[in-house]
């Protein structure tokens, strides 16, 4: 019987699975699977014992539609079958089972979307400190990522209208105060909630907010800088920024608020740049912790990637580039890489004020480049060369002259000749690219015994070079196909 059940399951037909996992049949099915001797039976717990006695079905809001209840039970039983009942046996059929589960979820979301009161009741339970309501909201928001934006838009809009973000703000404020109000209220009502739940809730609230920002950030961004928040001097935004350097979850929220390039977010970015970024930048010094520097660099990198004019102005006004000088010379590769990525993007602004600040950190950059020791530092070295290449491509004579003068000052350095030759090759290659008669892909030389790192410096080539590279790749694919055909023949 067990083998028959296994064969039936692998058919993976929706209607057939619904029938065998129905209320009338599912215990028989899982009972038969208990006799599967191919399964590891160490610490084995009977499927029927777990499903009948240990499992508990919880509802935040009572679902009155019987068909929807059947769908919920079916989803759980099918997932239990995949994860526990026949986990080792149906790996090859996982994609079909996942598709069935997603179709069922789509059916449930249509019910939630069309229901007048369901989401209102869930939000009311959430407002009343119902832990199950919080878990439910996190789960449905996480499942949203598998569905079209239209479904998300309607439900997220309703959640926002029903006060989701007001409640999240209250939870965040209360969690920062240790839930003193809730504990006092529960004590008066002679109700007890385990300390474990109070420990879990702060992170779960932040996880819910992160999921909302990942899928549909517009509503929360609008809430964050709304007139109501303005009157109160933006308490929620302040809490997020103040805690972002102590908590990875708060930092993730902050990054999601400022990393998107869409027009809707411009006001959020502008407000952050005006209200918070100067304070964060002012606290960066050579005595700051590596963790603080890392977070600061990640925030700055997220901002600079947008290449918006207001970001250039803020970076310049707060002397941020000068702070990169001492970070570049610290023996912290992750910090150095982040710094180099930011400097590379700032060079692309081709702005005179930015160039003047870059000139001030050229001594630090040259010192780091001269310290190159070999293949173990290829990643750092290639990032440094990209910056040099961008400087030569930018045709800012002041910046180029300053770069070469700084290198010239160190001509007694043991590595000077090698680095000088690299700079010279980069400059010649850039001049060839900008020459109207030589719009072809340059050929780079191998320097000594080192790998030709120039080939990694491709992000800012001309359209002609990109087309040449594409033709080369297509040619390689064609040759690869021919070689495979020869092997087959």
PDB file of C-alpha atoms in Angstrom, residues 208-444:
ATOM      1  CA  UNK A 208       7.224  42.681   8.780  1.00  0.00           C
ATOM      2  CA  UNK A 209       8.293  46.222   7.910  1.00  0.00           C
ATOM      3  CA  UNK A 210      11.219  44.930   5.829  1.00  0.00           C
ATOM      4  CA  UNK A 211       8.917  42.646   3.831  1.00  0.00           C
ATOM      5  CA  UNK A 212       6.541  45.562   3.184  1.00  0.00           C
ATOM      6  CA  UNK A 213       9.426  47.736   1.980  1.00  0.00           C
ATOM      7  CA  UNK A 214      10.778  44.997  -0.262  1.00  0.00           C
ATOM      8  CA  UNK A 215       7.472  44.450  -2.040  1.00  0.00           C
ATOM      9  CA  UNK A 216       5.603  47.757  -1.968  1.00  0.00           C
ATOM     10  CA  UNK A 217       7.607  50.575  -0.313  1.00  0.00           C
ATOM     11  CA  UNK A 218       5.618  53.578  -1.538  1.00  0.00           C
ATOM     12  CA  UNK A 219       3.018  53.676   1.253  1.00  0.00           C
ATOM     13  CA  UNK A 220       5.499  53.456   4.113  1.00  0.00           C
ATOM     14  CA  UNK A 221       7.740  56.117   2.603  1.00  0.00           C
ATOM     15  CA  UNK A 222       4.755  58.441   2.335  1.00  0.00           C
ATOM     16  CA  UNK A 223       3.781  57.680   5.930  1.00  0.00           C
ATOM     17  CA  UNK A 224       7.318  58.306   7.160  1.00  0.00           C
ATOM     18  CA  UNK A 225       7.432  61.914   5.934  1.00  0.00           C
ATOM     19  CA  UNK A 226       3.710  62.709   6.216  1.00  0.00           C
ATOM     20  CA  UNK A 227       2.343  65.905   7.786  1.00  0.00           C
ATOM     21  CA  UNK A 228       1.438  63.957  10.922  1.00  0.00           C
ATOM     22  CA  UNK A 229       5.069  62.868  11.318  1.00  0.00           C
ATOM     23  CA  UNK A 230       6.268  66.390  10.521  1.00  0.00           C
ATOM     24  CA  UNK A 231       4.220  67.882  13.367  1.00  0.00           C
ATOM     25  CA  UNK A 232       5.812  65.384  15.770  1.00  0.00           C
ATOM     26  CA  UNK A 233       9.295  66.039  14.301  1.00  0.00           C
ATOM     27  CA  UNK A 234       9.559  62.679  12.559  1.00  0.00           C
ATOM     28  CA  UNK A 235       9.844  60.354  15.580  1.00  0.00           C
ATOM     29  CA  UNK A 236       9.705  57.114  13.570  1.00  0.00           C
ATOM     30  CA  UNK A 237      12.408  58.168  11.116  1.00  0.00           C
ATOM     31  CA  UNK A 238      14.544  59.255  14.082  1.00  0.00           C
ATOM     32  CA  UNK A 239      14.104  55.879  15.764  1.00  0.00           C
ATOM     33  CA  UNK A 240      15.073  54.016  12.598  1.00  0.00           C
ATOM     34  CA  UNK A 241      18.234  56.081  12.080  1.00  0.00           C
ATOM     35  CA  UNK A 242      19.232  56.088  15.774  1.00  0.00           C
ATOM     36  CA  UNK A 243      19.002  52.301  16.018  1.00  0.00           C
ATOM     37  CA  UNK A 244      20.372  51.421  12.590  1.00  0.00           C
ATOM     38  CA  UNK A 245      23.978  51.318  13.798  1.00  0.00           C
ATOM     39  CA  UNK A 246      23.139  48.901  16.629  1.00  0.00           C
ATOM     40  CA  UNK A 247      20.717  46.594  14.809  1.00  0.00           C
ATOM     41  CA  UNK A 248      21.045  44.856  11.445  1.00  0.00           C
ATOM     42  CA  UNK A 249      17.261  44.880  10.976  1.00  0.00           C
ATOM     43  CA  UNK A 250      16.991  48.653  11.489  1.00  0.00           C
ATOM     44  CA  UNK A 251      19.923  49.115   9.104  1.00  0.00           C
ATOM     45  CA  UNK A 252      18.187  46.969   6.491  1.00  0.00           C
ATOM     46  CA  UNK A 253      15.072  49.152   6.825  1.00  0.00           C
ATOM     47  CA  UNK A 254      17.151  52.299   6.380  1.00  0.00           C
ATOM     48  CA  UNK A 255      18.853  50.912   3.266  1.00  0.00           C
ATOM     49  CA  UNK A 256      15.507  49.975   1.737  1.00  0.00           C
ATOM     50  CA  UNK A 257      14.258  53.503   2.372  1.00  0.00           C
ATOM     51  CA  UNK A 258      17.107  55.181   0.510  1.00  0.00           C
ATOM     52  CA  UNK A 259      18.375  52.731  -2.118  1.00  0.00           C
ATOM     53  CA  UNK A 260      15.527  52.807  -4.662  1.00  0.00           C
ATOM     54  CA  UNK A 261      15.803  55.051  -7.723  1.00  0.00           C
ATOM     55  CA  UNK A 262      12.086  55.545  -8.363  1.00  0.00           C
ATOM     56  CA  UNK A 263      10.611  59.040  -8.446  1.00  0.00           C
ATOM     57  CA  UNK A 264       8.339  58.299  -5.489  1.00  0.00           C
ATOM     58  CA  UNK A 265      11.328  58.006  -3.203  1.00  0.00           C
ATOM     59  CA  UNK A 266      12.976  61.327  -3.977  1.00  0.00           C
ATOM     60  CA  UNK A 267      11.343  63.096  -1.042  1.00  0.00           C
ATOM     61  CA  UNK A 268      12.508  60.392   1.334  1.00  0.00           C
ATOM     62  CA  UNK A 269      16.071  60.649   0.044  1.00  0.00           C
ATOM     63  CA  UNK A 270      16.020  64.449   0.199  1.00  0.00           C
ATOM     64  CA  UNK A 271      14.736  64.406   3.758  1.00  0.00           C
ATOM     65  CA  UNK A 272      17.319  61.835   4.860  1.00  0.00           C
ATOM     66  CA  UNK A 273      20.140  63.815   3.241  1.00  0.00           C
ATOM     67  CA  UNK A 274      19.024  67.026   4.922  1.00  0.00           C
ATOM     68  CA  UNK A 275      18.002  65.727   8.339  1.00  0.00           C
ATOM     69  CA  UNK A 276      20.189  62.719   9.140  1.00  0.00           C
ATOM     70  CA  UNK A 277      23.146  62.147   6.839  1.00  0.00           C
ATOM     71  CA  UNK A 278      25.238  65.125   8.072  1.00  0.00           C
ATOM     72  CA  UNK A 279      24.966  63.840  11.654  1.00  0.00           C
ATOM     73  CA  UNK A 280      25.990  60.320  10.615  1.00  0.00           C
ATOM     74  CA  UNK A 281      28.926  61.590   8.530  1.00  0.00           C
ATOM     75  CA  UNK A 282      30.177  63.864  11.325  1.00  0.00           C
ATOM     76  CA  UNK A 283      30.667  60.856  13.615  1.00  0.00           C
ATOM     77  CA  UNK A 284      33.085  59.115  11.235  1.00  0.00           C
ATOM     78  CA  UNK A 285      36.734  59.399  12.277  1.00  0.00           C
ATOM     79  CA  UNK A 286      39.818  57.195  12.510  1.00  0.00           C
ATOM     80  CA  UNK A 287      38.704  56.102  15.998  1.00  0.00           C
ATOM     81  CA  UNK A 288      35.232  54.963  14.889  1.00  0.00           C
ATOM     82  CA  UNK A 289      34.587  51.229  15.135  1.00  0.00           C
ATOM     83  CA  UNK A 290      34.934  49.119  11.999  1.00  0.00           C
ATOM     84  CA  UNK A 291      31.252  48.178  12.295  1.00  0.00           C
ATOM     85  CA  UNK A 292      30.213  51.856  12.285  1.00  0.00           C
ATOM     86  CA  UNK A 293      32.475  52.590   9.305  1.00  0.00           C
ATOM     87  CA  UNK A 294      31.081  49.588   7.432  1.00  0.00           C
ATOM     88  CA  UNK A 295      27.482  50.713   7.950  1.00  0.00           C
ATOM     89  CA  UNK A 296      28.317  54.307   7.012  1.00  0.00           C
ATOM     90  CA  UNK A 297      30.000  53.166   3.797  1.00  0.00           C
ATOM     91  CA  UNK A 298      27.068  50.926   2.860  1.00  0.00           C
ATOM     92  CA  UNK A 299      24.600  53.792   3.364  1.00  0.00           C
ATOM     93  CA  UNK A 300      26.785  56.145   1.331  1.00  0.00           C
ATOM     94  CA  UNK A 301      27.222  53.566  -1.430  1.00  0.00           C
ATOM     95  CA  UNK A 302      23.444  53.091  -1.640  1.00  0.00           C
ATOM     96  CA  UNK A 303      22.980  56.854  -1.970  1.00  0.00           C
ATOM     97  CA  UNK A 304      25.775  57.466  -4.461  1.00  0.00           C
ATOM     98  CA  UNK A 305      24.527  54.693  -6.766  1.00  0.00           C
ATOM     99  CA  UNK A 306      21.526  56.852  -7.646  1.00  0.00           C
ATOM    100  CA  UNK A 307      23.872  59.513  -9.117  1.00  0.00           C
ATOM    101  CA  UNK A 308      21.415  62.250  -8.114  1.00  0.00           C
ATOM    102  CA  UNK A 309      22.671  65.878  -7.979  1.00  0.00           C
ATOM    103  CA  UNK A 310      21.472  66.442  -4.400  1.00  0.00           C
ATOM    104  CA  UNK A 311      23.616  63.520  -3.220  1.00  0.00           C
ATOM    105  CA  UNK A 312      26.689  65.024  -4.867  1.00  0.00           C
ATOM    106  CA  UNK A 313      26.036  68.291  -3.027  1.00  0.00           C
ATOM    107  CA  UNK A 314      25.572  66.566   0.333  1.00  0.00           C
ATOM    108  CA  UNK A 315      28.732  64.477  -0.078  1.00  0.00           C
ATOM    109  CA  UNK A 316      30.688  67.596  -0.987  1.00  0.00           C
ATOM    110  CA  UNK A 317      29.268  69.768   1.817  1.00  0.00           C
ATOM    111  CA  UNK A 318      30.005  67.163   4.483  1.00  0.00           C
ATOM    112  CA  UNK A 319      33.579  66.483   3.278  1.00  0.00           C
ATOM    113  CA  UNK A 320      32.748  62.790   3.028  1.00  0.00           C
ATOM    114  CA  UNK A 321      35.456  61.994   0.455  1.00  0.00           C
ATOM    115  CA  UNK A 322      38.160  63.273   2.794  1.00  0.00           C
ATOM    116  CA  UNK A 323      37.034  60.709   5.364  1.00  0.00           C
ATOM    117  CA  UNK A 324      37.810  57.951   2.875  1.00  0.00           C
ATOM    118  CA  UNK A 325      41.508  58.869   2.999  1.00  0.00           C
ATOM    119  CA  UNK A 326      42.272  57.255   6.354  1.00  0.00           C
ATOM    120  CA  UNK A 327      39.889  54.341   5.697  1.00  0.00           C
ATOM    121  CA  UNK A 328      41.778  53.492   2.486  1.00  0.00           C
ATOM    122  CA  UNK A 329      45.028  53.067   4.396  1.00  0.00           C
ATOM    123  CA  UNK A 330      43.562  50.859   7.112  1.00  0.00           C
ATOM    124  CA  UNK A 331      44.248  47.149   6.789  1.00  0.00           C
ATOM    125  CA  UNK A 332      40.556  46.295   6.392  1.00  0.00           C
ATOM    126  CA  UNK A 333      39.814  44.899   2.934  1.00  0.00           C
ATOM    127  CA  UNK A 334      36.021  45.068   3.166  1.00  0.00           C
ATOM    128  CA  UNK A 335      36.163  48.739   4.168  1.00  0.00           C
ATOM    129  CA  UNK A 336      38.696  49.483   1.435  1.00  0.00           C
ATOM    130  CA  UNK A 337      36.552  47.830  -1.247  1.00  0.00           C
ATOM    131  CA  UNK A 338      33.455  49.816  -0.193  1.00  0.00           C
ATOM    132  CA  UNK A 339      35.501  53.032  -0.242  1.00  0.00           C
ATOM    133  CA  UNK A 340      36.862  52.311  -3.706  1.00  0.00           C
ATOM    134  CA  UNK A 341      33.377  51.532  -5.035  1.00  0.00           C
ATOM    135  CA  UNK A 342      32.086  54.876  -3.732  1.00  0.00           C
ATOM    136  CA  UNK A 343      35.062  56.838  -5.086  1.00  0.00           C
ATOM    137  CA  UNK A 344      34.601  55.174  -8.480  1.00  0.00           C
ATOM    138  CA  UNK A 345      30.958  56.276  -8.629  1.00  0.00           C
ATOM    139  CA  UNK A 346      31.796  59.795  -7.441  1.00  0.00           C
ATOM    140  CA  UNK A 347      34.385  60.107 -10.215  1.00  0.00           C
ATOM    141  CA  UNK A 348      31.594  59.435 -12.694  1.00  0.00           C
ATOM    142  CA  UNK A 349      29.839  62.653 -11.643  1.00  0.00           C
ATOM    143  CA  UNK A 350      32.576  64.484 -13.596  1.00  0.00           C
ATOM    144  CA  UNK A 351      32.024  67.401 -11.236  1.00  0.00           C
ATOM    145  CA  UNK A 352      34.689  70.002 -10.483  1.00  0.00           C
ATOM    146  CA  UNK A 353      33.899  70.224  -6.745  1.00  0.00           C
ATOM    147  CA  UNK A 354      33.961  66.433  -6.408  1.00  0.00           C
ATOM    148  CA  UNK A 355      37.226  66.289  -8.383  1.00  0.00           C
ATOM    149  CA  UNK A 356      38.803  68.825  -6.013  1.00  0.00           C
ATOM    150  CA  UNK A 357      37.937  66.602  -3.061  1.00  0.00           C
ATOM    151  CA  UNK A 358      39.238  63.502  -4.825  1.00  0.00           C
ATOM    152  CA  UNK A 359      42.538  65.344  -5.357  1.00  0.00           C
ATOM    153  CA  UNK A 360      42.846  65.636  -1.566  1.00  0.00           C
ATOM    154  CA  UNK A 361      42.772  61.847  -1.085  1.00  0.00           C
ATOM    155  CA  UNK A 362      45.049  61.013  -4.029  1.00  0.00           C
ATOM    156  CA  UNK A 363      48.088  60.651  -1.703  1.00  0.00           C
ATOM    157  CA  UNK A 364      46.237  57.946   0.233  1.00  0.00           C
ATOM    158  CA  UNK A 365      45.112  56.223  -2.964  1.00  0.00           C
ATOM    159  CA  UNK A 366      48.627  56.268  -4.475  1.00  0.00           C
ATOM    160  CA  UNK A 367      50.126  54.874  -1.253  1.00  0.00           C
ATOM    161  CA  UNK A 368      47.656  51.996  -1.309  1.00  0.00           C
ATOM    162  CA  UNK A 369      48.301  51.266  -5.001  1.00  0.00           C
ATOM    163  CA  UNK A 370      52.079  51.278  -4.461  1.00  0.00           C
ATOM    164  CA  UNK A 371      51.685  48.713  -1.693  1.00  0.00           C
ATOM    165  CA  UNK A 372      50.290  46.137  -4.162  1.00  0.00           C
ATOM    166  CA  UNK A 373      52.026  42.825  -3.445  1.00  0.00           C
ATOM    167  CA  UNK A 374      50.651  40.388  -5.984  1.00  0.00           C
ATOM    168  CA  UNK A 375      47.818  38.108  -6.965  1.00  0.00           C
ATOM    169  CA  UNK A 376      46.343  37.801  -3.470  1.00  0.00           C
ATOM    170  CA  UNK A 377      45.252  41.444  -3.709  1.00  0.00           C
ATOM    171  CA  UNK A 378      43.852  41.316  -7.248  1.00  0.00           C
ATOM    172  CA  UNK A 379      40.327  42.342  -6.199  1.00  0.00           C
ATOM    173  CA  UNK A 380      41.517  45.485  -4.437  1.00  0.00           C
ATOM    174  CA  UNK A 381      44.023  46.291  -7.152  1.00  0.00           C
ATOM    175  CA  UNK A 382      41.482  45.975  -9.964  1.00  0.00           C
ATOM    176  CA  UNK A 383      39.134  48.352  -8.091  1.00  0.00           C
ATOM    177  CA  UNK A 384      41.986  50.851  -7.737  1.00  0.00           C
ATOM    178  CA  UNK A 385      42.821  50.606 -11.438  1.00  0.00           C
ATOM    179  CA  UNK A 386      39.192  51.228 -12.364  1.00  0.00           C
ATOM    180  CA  UNK A 387      39.380  54.552 -10.536  1.00  0.00           C
ATOM    181  CA  UNK A 388      42.600  55.491 -12.342  1.00  0.00           C
ATOM    182  CA  UNK A 389      41.023  54.558 -15.677  1.00  0.00           C
ATOM    183  CA  UNK A 390      37.922  56.658 -14.948  1.00  0.00           C
ATOM    184  CA  UNK A 391      40.154  59.613 -14.048  1.00  0.00           C
ATOM    185  CA  UNK A 392      41.977  59.353 -17.379  1.00  0.00           C
ATOM    186  CA  UNK A 393      38.701  58.942 -19.257  1.00  0.00           C
ATOM    187  CA  UNK A 394      37.241  62.023 -17.554  1.00  0.00           C
ATOM    188  CA  UNK A 395      39.771  64.309 -19.251  1.00  0.00           C
ATOM    189  CA  UNK A 396      39.954  66.621 -16.218  1.00  0.00           C
ATOM    190  CA  UNK A 397      43.482  67.934 -16.711  1.00  0.00           C
ATOM    191  CA  UNK A 398      43.690  69.190 -13.144  1.00  0.00           C
ATOM    192  CA  UNK A 399      42.782  65.780 -11.724  1.00  0.00           C
ATOM    193  CA  UNK A 400      45.093  63.900 -14.118  1.00  0.00           C
ATOM    194  CA  UNK A 401      48.026  66.227 -13.387  1.00  0.00           C
ATOM    195  CA  UNK A 402      47.483  65.881  -9.627  1.00  0.00           C
ATOM    196  CA  UNK A 403      47.392  62.092  -9.966  1.00  0.00           C
ATOM    197  CA  UNK A 404      50.650  61.954 -11.923  1.00  0.00           C
ATOM    198  CA  UNK A 405      52.350  64.483  -9.627  1.00  0.00           C
ATOM    199  CA  UNK A 406      51.470  62.413  -6.562  1.00  0.00           C
ATOM    200  CA  UNK A 407      52.918  59.310  -8.189  1.00  0.00           C
ATOM    201  CA  UNK A 408      56.043  61.237  -9.246  1.00  0.00           C
ATOM    202  CA  UNK A 409      56.679  62.245  -5.616  1.00  0.00           C
ATOM    203  CA  UNK A 410      57.138  58.556  -4.805  1.00  0.00           C
ATOM    204  CA  UNK A 411      59.591  57.654  -7.574  1.00  0.00           C
ATOM    205  CA  UNK A 412      61.985  56.174  -5.011  1.00  0.00           C
ATOM    206  CA  UNK A 413      59.397  53.593  -3.951  1.00  0.00           C
ATOM    207  CA  UNK A 414      60.344  50.000  -4.752  1.00  0.00           C
ATOM    208  CA  UNK A 415      57.083  49.504  -6.693  1.00  0.00           C
ATOM    209  CA  UNK A 416      57.203  52.838  -8.541  1.00  0.00           C
ATOM    210  CA  UNK A 417      58.405  51.566 -11.937  1.00  0.00           C
ATOM    211  CA  UNK A 418      55.770  48.854 -12.143  1.00  0.00           C
ATOM    212  CA  UNK A 419      52.892  51.190 -11.154  1.00  0.00           C
ATOM    213  CA  UNK A 420      54.194  53.947 -13.431  1.00  0.00           C
ATOM    214  CA  UNK A 421      54.089  51.527 -16.394  1.00  0.00           C
ATOM    215  CA  UNK A 422      50.547  50.491 -15.498  1.00  0.00           C
ATOM    216  CA  UNK A 423      49.394  54.123 -15.324  1.00  0.00           C
ATOM    217  CA  UNK A 424      51.122  54.851 -18.625  1.00  0.00           C
ATOM    218  CA  UNK A 425      49.405  51.911 -20.334  1.00  0.00           C
ATOM    219  CA  UNK A 426      46.024  52.938 -18.936  1.00  0.00           C
ATOM    220  CA  UNK A 427      46.506  56.508 -20.113  1.00  0.00           C
ATOM    221  CA  UNK A 428      47.549  55.412 -23.609  1.00  0.00           C
ATOM    222  CA  UNK A 429      44.610  53.025 -23.872  1.00  0.00           C
ATOM    223  CA  UNK A 430      42.163  55.745 -22.804  1.00  0.00           C
ATOM    224  CA  UNK A 431      43.666  58.158 -25.332  1.00  0.00           C
ATOM    225  CA  UNK A 432      43.261  55.541 -28.072  1.00  0.00           C
ATOM    226  CA  UNK A 433      39.618  55.016 -27.126  1.00  0.00           C
ATOM    227  CA  UNK A 434      38.841  58.737 -27.288  1.00  0.00           C
ATOM    228  CA  UNK A 435      40.678  59.135 -30.607  1.00  0.00           C
ATOM    229  CA  UNK A 436      38.142  59.233 -33.519  1.00  0.00           C
ATOM    230  CA  UNK A 437      40.442  57.083 -35.684  1.00  0.00           C
ATOM    231  CA  UNK A 438      40.923  54.338 -33.097  1.00  0.00           C
ATOM    232  CA  UNK A 439      37.491  53.332 -31.820  1.00  0.00           C
ATOM    233  CA  UNK A 440      38.542  49.696 -31.349  1.00  0.00           C
ATOM    234  CA  UNK A 441      39.046  47.510 -28.340  1.00  0.00           C
ATOM    235  CA  UNK A 442      42.563  48.063 -26.948  1.00  0.00           C
ATOM    236  CA  UNK A 443      44.898  45.151 -26.456  1.00  0.00           C
ATOM    237  CA  UNK A 444      46.365  45.077 -22.990  1.00  0.00           C
TER     238      UNK A 444
END
